[in-house]
Amino acid sequence: MITGFARTAPEEVRAMFIALFDESVDVIERIMTFKNHSSILLEKYGNGVAQHYQYENAISVYLWLRYPDKYYIYKYGEVKTVADELGSDYHFKKGAYTENLRNFYSFYDEICDYIRADAELISLFQAQLTDSCYPDPEYRTLTADIGFYISRNYSQKESVALQEWFPKDYSPEITTDIWLELLHDSEVFTDSSLEIMKRMKDYGGQATCSQLATKYGESPNFYNSGSIALACRVADKTGCPVMSAEDDSVKLWPILYVGRKADKDEEGVYIWKLRDELAAALDRFDLSEVELYVHMADDSEHGYWMLNASPKIWSFSGIEAGAVQSYTLYNENGNKRRIFQNFLDARAGDMIIGYESTPVKQIVALAKISAEQDGEKIYFEKTEGLSTPIDYATLKACPELAHMEYFSMQQGSLFKLTRGEYDFLMDLIRDKNPLIVEQNTEKYDKTDFLGQVFMSAQRYDMLVAVLKNKKNIILQGAPGVGKTFAARRLAYSIMGEKDDTRIEFIQFHQNYSYEDFMMGYKPSEDGFELRMGIFYRFCQKAANQPEKDFFFIIDEINRGNMSRIFGELLMLIEKDYRGTKATLAYNGISFSMPANLYIIGMMNTADRSLAMIDYALRRRFSFFEMEPGFDSEGFVRYQNELNNETFNQLIEKIKELNKEIANDRALGKGFCIGHSYFCNWNECTDEKMRTVVDFDILPMLDEYWFDDTAKLQRWSNILHGVFQ
């Protein structure tokens, strides 16, 4: 935002920074002045954007960058946590901006004094410095680091220690004696499986795949896939109960382990802990002779391949979920495909990395061979499409892949991969396309929505019904009615949980294009290459989990050129055309909109700088009017909790103001003042209310009644009169 303001009004922004860096003025006064001027810039040049983001945190960063030997980085939540953890006498309260800043600088000055006196800490710090480091002679940045550590790690230790291992209600019902028998069965516990068990025991019986990889070598996927394969063999051998889940990895690993989320200072995502019975069996089993290195691993249990196939095969609308695809062993001319022996060697259960060479060379999918070849075809099932493909240049630059058969043969369809190459490729893929892991997300329902979004239950039911019926909806309304706030929580309430992995949020603007949204050619080292846009990638993500709902949220939807952005998607997003395939202009492959994807747009009805919304868009979206919620049960309850008479009077005046705006022929209810200007206050002060009136409400009225100064002055007097 500050960069955007600087482009639009360079001299005004320059003056703001000159004033901010004027050390002759009290620092708190400078910060508050910078923040207030940002509000003025927002009104003048913000084009309807709701926030300027120039608050204490950002402004303190500017000061720290300019004077790193004097200032620290301020973040309210962080400093409050540090104060609580250290039992400080300094108090930090939401809304008390000036007091919080003064306490912050004094508090961190005290911490800095202690750091200077800590010879061991200073020695540790200086030992890490290199010639390219900022030396931090006054230890101000080190102080900020200490605060960051306390708030993000130290204060979390107790809560992490109390985390419960899961799953709690499942057991494979395998005794220690049975585990011991399995350990002696080489068909179940292969050398590679025993090595993983040995390393788990050596690490203490619990670790993340990343921690094991860091200490013992191999890739994290070596431990991940190796454990899943072992659990599968155990289940086949014993017929033990298996958890109910569609994803094999989710239902199989609990046979061997229980798990919990890793802490922020623990490398990896999930910590696996050996089940007690398995750990006891390992104590009785001699692991001393187990020695394995991944390049010696026996790949006999699975084969690994790279299949170069048409984009139409790998397109997520090219294969229905669970459908089996085939690939012929002979081309159209009856000649054997290369490498023909690979087609003969491929076996059911082998893993495939899907590759396409046109229009761009890149890895785009994962699959597995579902049935043995019959002399004519091999049969496989795509298990996952990649929302972020891995391009050829990335592969070519990796020395670990230098001897890959694909590079040495150059031509052909099916190429052999070693286990090491496959694991390395999977690490590349997972870095850009993380596995969707079942998480213990916070539940969220209609009651939670109504407790946060000031709307009646009847209006909520109508909103949900409209969205589910049309699949696409636009929340329109006056400034401050909470459209953005409500959109994400509407998605939560329909999902039944707060799962942000299934929500994508973007904002349209005049320069937004189809190339950004769907796909387009972008500059690269070798010229131009086709890259998928954010909407295409999100559709791929939704298509990979057809049983779950996904939500694509577009702020300021009416600011974009709809035909330019959506292109052929304008037809495909319609509910009746979900699942219908259309050929994309850029790559010639078929595409269809997943039925489980909902689009939520938002538009400000008070923005007179915008033309009427595109008719093509209007036909494909339902429009839901978001109204000020001052009379809703939720806002009334919130108002009673604040228990401030001045606040009550101000709200009454705002409601009277809204009536006059709604009755104004030049305006109407779409220009009313929304309730969100007055929400999420932990405490209500005259200073806070005056700030909203002076920097939010009155500048908006000035825009509304620019040709009626008498009416503007009358309402200025009325609103300021509340504070008399």
PDB file of N, CA and C in Angstrom, residues 455-539:
ATOM      1  N   MET A 455     -25.799 -10.393  11.404  1.00  0.00           N
ATOM      2  CA  MET A 455     -26.833 -10.702  10.434  1.00  0.00           C
ATOM      3  C   MET A 455     -27.867 -11.574  11.138  1.00  0.00           C
ATOM      4  N   SER A 456     -29.112 -11.471  10.735  1.00  0.00           N
ATOM      5  CA  SER A 456     -30.153 -12.296  11.351  1.00  0.00           C
ATOM      6  C   SER A 456     -30.036 -13.736  10.852  1.00  0.00           C
ATOM      7  N   ALA A 457     -30.560 -14.681  11.640  1.00  0.00           N
ATOM      8  CA  ALA A 457     -30.527 -16.089  11.260  1.00  0.00           C
ATOM      9  C   ALA A 457     -31.281 -16.323   9.960  1.00  0.00           C
ATOM     10  N   GLN A 458     -32.385 -15.595   9.778  1.00  0.00           N
ATOM     11  CA  GLN A 458     -33.176 -15.752   8.557  1.00  0.00           C
ATOM     12  C   GLN A 458     -32.378 -15.311   7.333  1.00  0.00           C
ATOM     13  N   ARG A 459     -31.657 -14.194   7.451  1.00  0.00           N
ATOM     14  CA  ARG A 459     -30.844 -13.713   6.328  1.00  0.00           C
ATOM     15  C   ARG A 459     -29.696 -14.678   6.033  1.00  0.00           C
ATOM     16  N   TYR A 460     -29.126 -15.259   7.083  1.00  0.00           N
ATOM     17  CA  TYR A 460     -28.048 -16.231   6.886  1.00  0.00           C
ATOM     18  C   TYR A 460     -28.557 -17.446   6.111  1.00  0.00           C
ATOM     19  N   ASP A 461     -29.701 -17.981   6.524  1.00  0.00           N
ATOM     20  CA  ASP A 461     -30.259 -19.143   5.837  1.00  0.00           C
ATOM     21  C   ASP A 461     -30.509 -18.838   4.362  1.00  0.00           C
ATOM     22  N   MET A 462     -30.990 -17.622   4.110  1.00  0.00           N
ATOM     23  CA  MET A 462     -31.241 -17.212   2.727  1.00  0.00           C
ATOM     24  C   MET A 462     -29.929 -17.114   1.948  1.00  0.00           C
ATOM     25  N   LEU A 463     -28.902 -16.561   2.586  1.00  0.00           N
ATOM     26  CA  LEU A 463     -27.596 -16.411   1.948  1.00  0.00           C
ATOM     27  C   LEU A 463     -27.019 -17.769   1.557  1.00  0.00           C
ATOM     28  N   VAL A 464     -27.057 -18.730   2.469  1.00  0.00           N
ATOM     29  CA  VAL A 464     -26.521 -20.065   2.191  1.00  0.00           C
ATOM     30  C   VAL A 464     -27.307 -20.736   1.070  1.00  0.00           C
ATOM     31  N   ALA A 465     -28.624 -20.604   1.126  1.00  0.00           N
ATOM     32  CA  ALA A 465     -29.467 -21.228   0.104  1.00  0.00           C
ATOM     33  C   ALA A 465     -29.173 -20.656  -1.278  1.00  0.00           C
ATOM     34  N   VAL A 466     -28.994 -19.336  -1.347  1.00  0.00           N
ATOM     35  CA  VAL A 466     -28.710 -18.691  -2.635  1.00  0.00           C
ATOM     36  C   VAL A 466     -27.373 -19.168  -3.191  1.00  0.00           C
ATOM     37  N   LEU A 467     -26.347 -19.232  -2.331  1.00  0.00           N
ATOM     38  CA  LEU A 467     -25.027 -19.656  -2.797  1.00  0.00           C
ATOM     39  C   LEU A 467     -25.045 -21.106  -3.267  1.00  0.00           C
ATOM     40  N   LYS A 468     -25.679 -21.991  -2.503  1.00  0.00           N
ATOM     41  CA  LYS A 468     -25.703 -23.406  -2.886  1.00  0.00           C
ATOM     42  C   LYS A 468     -26.519 -23.624  -4.162  1.00  0.00           C
ATOM     43  N   ASN A 469     -27.514 -22.794  -4.368  1.00  0.00           N
ATOM     44  CA  ASN A 469     -28.340 -22.937  -5.566  1.00  0.00           C
ATOM     45  C   ASN A 469     -27.610 -22.474  -6.819  1.00  0.00           C
ATOM     46  N   LYS A 470     -26.879 -21.357  -6.709  1.00  0.00           N
ATOM     47  CA  LYS A 470     -26.268 -20.739  -7.888  1.00  0.00           C
ATOM     48  C   LYS A 470     -24.793 -21.118  -8.060  1.00  0.00           C
ATOM     49  N   LYS A 471     -24.137 -21.486  -6.968  1.00  0.00           N
ATOM     50  CA  LYS A 471     -22.702 -21.782  -6.930  1.00  0.00           C
ATOM     51  C   LYS A 471     -21.844 -20.521  -6.959  1.00  0.00           C
ATOM     52  N   ASN A 472     -22.404 -19.418  -7.462  1.00  0.00           N
ATOM     53  CA  ASN A 472     -21.665 -18.162  -7.566  1.00  0.00           C
ATOM     54  C   ASN A 472     -22.521 -17.047  -6.971  1.00  0.00           C
ATOM     55  N   ILE A 473     -21.919 -16.231  -6.105  1.00  0.00           N
ATOM     56  CA  ILE A 473     -22.685 -15.169  -5.472  1.00  0.00           C
ATOM     57  C   ILE A 473     -21.808 -13.934  -5.335  1.00  0.00           C
ATOM     58  N   ILE A 474     -22.441 -12.771  -5.381  1.00  0.00           N
ATOM     59  CA  ILE A 474     -21.733 -11.522  -5.123  1.00  0.00           C
ATOM     60  C   ILE A 474     -22.380 -10.847  -3.915  1.00  0.00           C
ATOM     61  N   LEU A 475     -21.548 -10.568  -2.900  1.00  0.00           N
ATOM     62  CA  LEU A 475     -21.997  -9.825  -1.736  1.00  0.00           C
ATOM     63  C   LEU A 475     -21.793  -8.355  -2.041  1.00  0.00           C
ATOM     64  N   GLN A 476     -22.889  -7.608  -2.129  1.00  0.00           N
ATOM     65  CA  GLN A 476     -22.773  -6.194  -2.440  1.00  0.00           C
ATOM     66  C   GLN A 476     -23.343  -5.386  -1.281  1.00  0.00           C
ATOM     67  N   GLY A 477     -22.845  -4.187  -1.138  1.00  0.00           N
ATOM     68  CA  GLY A 477     -23.365  -3.356  -0.061  1.00  0.00           C
ATOM     69  C   GLY A 477     -22.508  -2.136   0.170  1.00  0.00           C
ATOM     70  N   ALA A 478     -22.941  -1.353   1.142  1.00  0.00           N
ATOM     71  CA  ALA A 478     -22.281  -0.092   1.459  1.00  0.00           C
ATOM     72  C   ALA A 478     -20.916  -0.338   2.103  1.00  0.00           C
ATOM     73  N   PRO A 479     -20.096   0.710   2.169  1.00  0.00           N
ATOM     74  CA  PRO A 479     -18.798   0.562   2.842  1.00  0.00           C
ATOM     75  C   PRO A 479     -18.993   0.179   4.307  1.00  0.00           C
ATOM     76  N   GLY A 480     -18.210  -0.796   4.764  1.00  0.00           N
ATOM     77  CA  GLY A 480     -18.218  -1.129   6.179  1.00  0.00           C
ATOM     78  C   GLY A 480     -19.319  -2.061   6.629  1.00  0.00           C
ATOM     79  N   VAL A 481     -20.010  -2.742   5.718  1.00  0.00           N
ATOM     80  CA  VAL A 481     -21.042  -3.690   6.153  1.00  0.00           C
ATOM     81  C   VAL A 481     -20.436  -5.073   6.411  1.00  0.00           C
ATOM     82  N   GLY A 482     -19.134  -5.219   6.223  1.00  0.00           N
ATOM     83  CA  GLY A 482     -18.476  -6.472   6.569  1.00  0.00           C
ATOM     84  C   GLY A 482     -18.507  -7.524   5.478  1.00  0.00           C
ATOM     85  N   LYS A 483     -18.445  -7.106   4.222  1.00  0.00           N
ATOM     86  CA  LYS A 483     -18.523  -8.076   3.117  1.00  0.00           C
ATOM     87  C   LYS A 483     -17.323  -9.031   3.144  1.00  0.00           C
ATOM     88  N   THR A 484     -16.121  -8.473   3.243  1.00  0.00           N
ATOM     89  CA  THR A 484     -14.920  -9.301   3.262  1.00  0.00           C
ATOM     90  C   THR A 484     -14.892 -10.190   4.496  1.00  0.00           C
ATOM     91  N   PHE A 485     -15.230  -9.614   5.639  1.00  0.00           N
ATOM     92  CA  PHE A 485     -15.251 -10.365   6.894  1.00  0.00           C
ATOM     93  C   PHE A 485     -16.240 -11.522   6.804  1.00  0.00           C
ATOM     94  N   ALA A 486     -17.404 -11.254   6.213  1.00  0.00           N
ATOM     95  CA  ALA A 486     -18.456 -12.274   6.150  1.00  0.00           C
ATOM     96  C   ALA A 486     -18.133 -13.364   5.142  1.00  0.00           C
ATOM     97  N   ALA A 487     -17.442 -13.028   4.046  1.00  0.00           N
ATOM     98  CA  ALA A 487     -17.213 -13.997   2.971  1.00  0.00           C
ATOM     99  C   ALA A 487     -16.446 -15.217   3.468  1.00  0.00           C
ATOM    100  N   ARG A 488     -15.338 -14.982   4.165  1.00  0.00           N
ATOM    101  CA  ARG A 488     -14.532 -16.104   4.646  1.00  0.00           C
ATOM    102  C   ARG A 488     -15.302 -16.925   5.677  1.00  0.00           C
ATOM    103  N   ARG A 489     -16.051 -16.239   6.545  1.00  0.00           N
ATOM    104  CA  ARG A 489     -16.796 -16.966   7.586  1.00  0.00           C
ATOM    105  C   ARG A 489     -18.008 -17.689   7.012  1.00  0.00           C
ATOM    106  N   LEU A 490     -18.537 -17.194   5.911  1.00  0.00           N
ATOM    107  CA  LEU A 490     -19.584 -17.935   5.211  1.00  0.00           C
ATOM    108  C   LEU A 490     -19.022 -19.260   4.705  1.00  0.00           C
ATOM    109  N   ALA A 491     -17.811 -19.211   4.149  1.00  0.00           N
ATOM    110  CA  ALA A 491     -17.169 -20.443   3.679  1.00  0.00           C
ATOM    111  C   ALA A 491     -16.933 -21.399   4.848  1.00  0.00           C
ATOM    112  N   TYR A 492     -16.418 -20.867   5.974  1.00  0.00           N
ATOM    113  CA  TYR A 492     -16.205 -21.712   7.153  1.00  0.00           C
ATOM    114  C   TYR A 492     -17.496 -22.416   7.561  1.00  0.00           C
ATOM    115  N   SER A 493     -18.606 -21.653   7.600  1.00  0.00           N
ATOM    116  CA  SER A 493     -19.856 -22.211   8.116  1.00  0.00           C
ATOM    117  C   SER A 493     -20.399 -23.316   7.212  1.00  0.00           C
ATOM    118  N   ILE A 494     -20.183 -23.189   5.907  1.00  0.00           N
ATOM    119  CA  ILE A 494     -20.644 -24.233   4.991  1.00  0.00           C
ATOM    120  C   ILE A 494     -19.725 -25.452   5.079  1.00  0.00           C
ATOM    121  N   MET A 495     -18.413 -25.223   5.227  1.00  0.00           N
ATOM    122  CA  MET A 495     -17.474 -26.333   5.386  1.00  0.00           C
ATOM    123  C   MET A 495     -17.653 -27.045   6.724  1.00  0.00           C
ATOM    124  N   GLY A 496     -18.128 -26.281   7.721  1.00  0.00           N
ATOM    125  CA  GLY A 496     -18.260 -26.847   9.058  1.00  0.00           C
ATOM    126  C   GLY A 496     -16.985 -26.774   9.869  1.00  0.00           C
ATOM    127  N   GLU A 497     -15.966 -26.105   9.346  1.00  0.00           N
ATOM    128  CA  GLU A 497     -14.682 -25.997  10.039  1.00  0.00           C
ATOM    129  C   GLU A 497     -13.880 -24.843   9.445  1.00  0.00           C
ATOM    130  N   LYS A 498     -12.892 -24.379  10.216  1.00  0.00           N
ATOM    131  CA  LYS A 498     -12.006 -23.321   9.740  1.00  0.00           C
ATOM    132  C   LYS A 498     -10.824 -23.949   9.012  1.00  0.00           C
ATOM    133  N   ASP A 499     -11.024 -24.217   7.743  1.00  0.00           N
ATOM    134  CA  ASP A 499      -9.980 -24.843   6.930  1.00  0.00           C
ATOM    135  C   ASP A 499      -9.582 -23.882   5.815  1.00  0.00           C
ATOM    136  N   ASP A 500      -8.540 -23.075   6.067  1.00  0.00           N
ATOM    137  CA  ASP A 500      -8.115 -22.069   5.090  1.00  0.00           C
ATOM    138  C   ASP A 500      -7.420 -22.682   3.883  1.00  0.00           C
ATOM    139  N   THR A 501      -7.077 -23.975   3.953  1.00  0.00           N
ATOM    140  CA  THR A 501      -6.470 -24.617   2.788  1.00  0.00           C
ATOM    141  C   THR A 501      -7.469 -24.775   1.654  1.00  0.00           C
ATOM    142  N   ARG A 502      -8.758 -24.649   1.958  1.00  0.00           N
ATOM    143  CA  ARG A 502      -9.787 -24.800   0.932  1.00  0.00           C
ATOM    144  C   ARG A 502     -10.391 -23.452   0.533  1.00  0.00           C
ATOM    145  N   ILE A 503      -9.699 -22.383   0.862  1.00  0.00           N
ATOM    146  CA  ILE A 503     -10.157 -21.033   0.508  1.00  0.00           C
ATOM    147  C   ILE A 503      -9.022 -20.301  -0.195  1.00  0.00           C
ATOM    148  N   GLU A 504      -9.339 -19.633  -1.299  1.00  0.00           N
ATOM    149  CA  GLU A 504      -8.381 -18.767  -1.983  1.00  0.00           C
ATOM    150  C   GLU A 504      -8.983 -17.375  -2.038  1.00  0.00           C
ATOM    151  N   PHE A 505      -8.165 -16.351  -1.786  1.00  0.00           N
ATOM    152  CA  PHE A 505      -8.660 -14.972  -1.727  1.00  0.00           C
ATOM    153  C   PHE A 505      -7.802 -14.113  -2.654  1.00  0.00           C
ATOM    154  N   ILE A 506      -8.452 -13.403  -3.592  1.00  0.00           N
ATOM    155  CA  ILE A 506      -7.735 -12.482  -4.471  1.00  0.00           C
ATOM    156  C   ILE A 506      -8.535 -11.189  -4.588  1.00  0.00           C
ATOM    157  N   GLN A 507      -7.927 -10.184  -5.192  1.00  0.00           N
ATOM    158  CA  GLN A 507      -8.618  -8.908  -5.433  1.00  0.00           C
ATOM    159  C   GLN A 507      -8.411  -8.509  -6.889  1.00  0.00           C
ATOM    160  N   PHE A 508      -9.499  -8.181  -7.574  1.00  0.00           N
ATOM    161  CA  PHE A 508      -9.412  -7.721  -8.958  1.00  0.00           C
ATOM    162  C   PHE A 508      -9.007  -6.250  -9.007  1.00  0.00           C
ATOM    163  N   HIS A 509      -8.399  -5.879 -10.116  1.00  0.00           N
ATOM    164  CA  HIS A 509      -8.110  -4.471 -10.407  1.00  0.00           C
ATOM    165  C   HIS A 509      -8.116  -4.299 -11.919  1.00  0.00           C
ATOM    166  N   GLN A 510      -7.927  -3.075 -12.363  1.00  0.00           N
ATOM    167  CA  GLN A 510      -8.093  -2.786 -13.786  1.00  0.00           C
ATOM    168  C   GLN A 510      -7.101  -3.528 -14.672  1.00  0.00           C
ATOM    169  N   ASN A 511      -5.931  -3.884 -14.156  1.00  0.00           N
ATOM    170  CA  ASN A 511      -4.908  -4.539 -14.971  1.00  0.00           C
ATOM    171  C   ASN A 511      -4.901  -6.060 -14.816  1.00  0.00           C
ATOM    172  N   TYR A 512      -5.853  -6.589 -14.058  1.00  0.00           N
ATOM    173  CA  TYR A 512      -5.910  -8.043 -13.868  1.00  0.00           C
ATOM    174  C   TYR A 512      -6.352  -8.700 -15.175  1.00  0.00           C
ATOM    175  N   SER A 513      -5.721  -9.821 -15.526  1.00  0.00           N
ATOM    176  CA  SER A 513      -5.970 -10.405 -16.843  1.00  0.00           C
ATOM    177  C   SER A 513      -6.182 -11.914 -16.758  1.00  0.00           C
ATOM    178  N   TYR A 514      -6.584 -12.490 -17.886  1.00  0.00           N
ATOM    179  CA  TYR A 514      -6.749 -13.936 -18.027  1.00  0.00           C
ATOM    180  C   TYR A 514      -5.434 -14.650 -17.739  1.00  0.00           C
ATOM    181  N   GLU A 515      -4.332 -14.034 -18.126  1.00  0.00           N
ATOM    182  CA  GLU A 515      -3.020 -14.641 -17.910  1.00  0.00           C
ATOM    183  C   GLU A 515      -2.702 -14.768 -16.428  1.00  0.00           C
ATOM    184  N   ASP A 516      -3.152 -13.807 -15.627  1.00  0.00           N
ATOM    185  CA  ASP A 516      -2.957 -13.896 -14.178  1.00  0.00           C
ATOM    186  C   ASP A 516      -3.931 -14.888 -13.563  1.00  0.00           C
ATOM    187  N   PHE A 517      -5.140 -14.907 -14.088  1.00  0.00           N
ATOM    188  CA  PHE A 517      -6.234 -15.655 -13.489  1.00  0.00           C
ATOM    189  C   PHE A 517      -6.222 -17.125 -13.889  1.00  0.00           C
ATOM    190  N   MET A 518      -6.060 -17.393 -15.173  1.00  0.00           N
ATOM    191  CA  MET A 518      -6.205 -18.755 -15.689  1.00  0.00           C
ATOM    192  C   MET A 518      -4.873 -19.329 -16.172  1.00  0.00           C
ATOM    193  N   MET A 519      -4.338 -18.797 -17.236  1.00  0.00           N
ATOM    194  CA  MET A 519      -3.033 -19.242 -17.725  1.00  0.00           C
ATOM    195  C   MET A 519      -2.541 -18.254 -18.772  1.00  0.00           C
ATOM    196  N   GLY A 520      -1.229 -18.237 -18.949  1.00  0.00           N
ATOM    197  CA  GLY A 520      -0.666 -17.344 -19.950  1.00  0.00           C
ATOM    198  C   GLY A 520       0.829 -17.526 -20.064  1.00  0.00           C
ATOM    199  N   TYR A 521       1.376 -16.980 -21.103  1.00  0.00           N
ATOM    200  CA  TYR A 521       2.813 -17.085 -21.325  1.00  0.00           C
ATOM    201  C   TYR A 521       3.531 -15.979 -20.547  1.00  0.00           C
ATOM    202  N   LYS A 522       4.559 -16.396 -19.806  1.00  0.00           N
ATOM    203  CA  LYS A 522       5.341 -15.472 -18.990  1.00  0.00           C
ATOM    204  C   LYS A 522       6.803 -15.553 -19.408  1.00  0.00           C
ATOM    205  N   PRO A 523       7.550 -14.452 -19.254  1.00  0.00           N
ATOM    206  CA  PRO A 523       8.974 -14.480 -19.627  1.00  0.00           C
ATOM    207  C   PRO A 523       9.737 -15.505 -18.798  1.00  0.00           C
ATOM    208  N   SER A 524      10.704 -16.168 -19.441  1.00  0.00           N
ATOM    209  CA  SER A 524      11.593 -17.102 -18.752  1.00  0.00           C
ATOM    210  C   SER A 524      12.991 -16.928 -19.325  1.00  0.00           C
ATOM    211  N   GLU A 525      13.933 -17.696 -18.814  1.00  0.00           N
ATOM    212  CA  GLU A 525      15.313 -17.561 -19.279  1.00  0.00           C
ATOM    213  C   GLU A 525      15.444 -17.857 -20.764  1.00  0.00           C
ATOM    214  N   ASP A 526      14.620 -18.775 -21.257  1.00  0.00           N
ATOM    215  CA  ASP A 526      14.731 -19.189 -22.659  1.00  0.00           C
ATOM    216  C   ASP A 526      13.687 -18.538 -23.564  1.00  0.00           C
ATOM    217  N   GLY A 527      13.009 -17.522 -23.078  1.00  0.00           N
ATOM    218  CA  GLY A 527      11.979 -16.858 -23.880  1.00  0.00           C
ATOM    219  C   GLY A 527      10.695 -16.702 -23.098  1.00  0.00           C
ATOM    220  N   PHE A 528       9.694 -17.495 -23.471  1.00  0.00           N
ATOM    221  CA  PHE A 528       8.416 -17.456 -22.777  1.00  0.00           C
ATOM    222  C   PHE A 528       7.952 -18.883 -22.494  1.00  0.00           C
ATOM    223  N   GLU A 529       7.253 -19.058 -21.388  1.00  0.00           N
ATOM    224  CA  GLU A 529       6.711 -20.372 -21.074  1.00  0.00           C
ATOM    225  C   GLU A 529       5.298 -20.217 -20.525  1.00  0.00           C
ATOM    226  N   LEU A 530       4.491 -21.238 -20.747  1.00  0.00           N
ATOM    227  CA  LEU A 530       3.101 -21.218 -20.312  1.00  0.00           C
ATOM    228  C   LEU A 530       3.028 -21.535 -18.822  1.00  0.00           C
ATOM    229  N   ARG A 531       2.389 -20.656 -18.070  1.00  0.00           N
ATOM    230  CA  ARG A 531       2.243 -20.865 -16.630  1.00  0.00           C
ATOM    231  C   ARG A 531       0.770 -20.794 -16.259  1.00  0.00           C
ATOM    232  N   MET A 532       0.402 -21.647 -15.316  1.00  0.00           N
ATOM    233  CA  MET A 532      -0.982 -21.698 -14.869  1.00  0.00           C
ATOM    234  C   MET A 532      -1.250 -20.586 -13.858  1.00  0.00           C
ATOM    235  N   GLY A 533      -2.439 -19.981 -13.966  1.00  0.00           N
ATOM    236  CA  GLY A 533      -2.817 -18.911 -13.056  1.00  0.00           C
ATOM    237  C   GLY A 533      -3.422 -19.436 -11.773  1.00  0.00           C
ATOM    238  N   ILE A 534      -3.753 -18.515 -10.883  1.00  0.00           N
ATOM    239  CA  ILE A 534      -4.202 -18.882  -9.544  1.00  0.00           C
ATOM    240  C   ILE A 534      -5.531 -19.631  -9.567  1.00  0.00           C
ATOM    241  N   PHE A 535      -6.435 -19.273 -10.483  1.00  0.00           N
ATOM    242  CA  PHE A 535      -7.733 -19.942 -10.526  1.00  0.00           C
ATOM    243  C   PHE A 535      -7.588 -21.365 -11.071  1.00  0.00           C
ATOM    244  N   TYR A 536      -6.768 -21.540 -12.090  1.00  0.00           N
ATOM    245  CA  TYR A 536      -6.548 -22.886 -12.639  1.00  0.00           C
ATOM    246  C   TYR A 536      -5.969 -23.802 -11.566  1.00  0.00           C
ATOM    247  N   ARG A 537      -4.978 -23.292 -10.825  1.00  0.00           N
ATOM    248  CA  ARG A 537      -4.347 -24.115  -9.796  1.00  0.00           C
ATOM    249  C   ARG A 537      -5.336 -24.462  -8.688  1.00  0.00           C
ATOM    250  N   PHE A 538      -6.203 -23.506  -8.342  1.00  0.00           N
ATOM    251  CA  PHE A 538      -7.169 -23.777  -7.280  1.00  0.00           C
ATOM    252  C   PHE A 538      -8.220 -24.778  -7.750  1.00  0.00           C
ATOM    253  N   CYS A 539      -8.610 -24.692  -9.010  1.00  0.00           N
ATOM    254  CA  CYS A 539      -9.537 -25.694  -9.565  1.00  0.00           C
ATOM    255  C   CYS A 539      -8.912 -27.087  -9.510  1.00  0.00           C
TER     256      CYS A 539
END
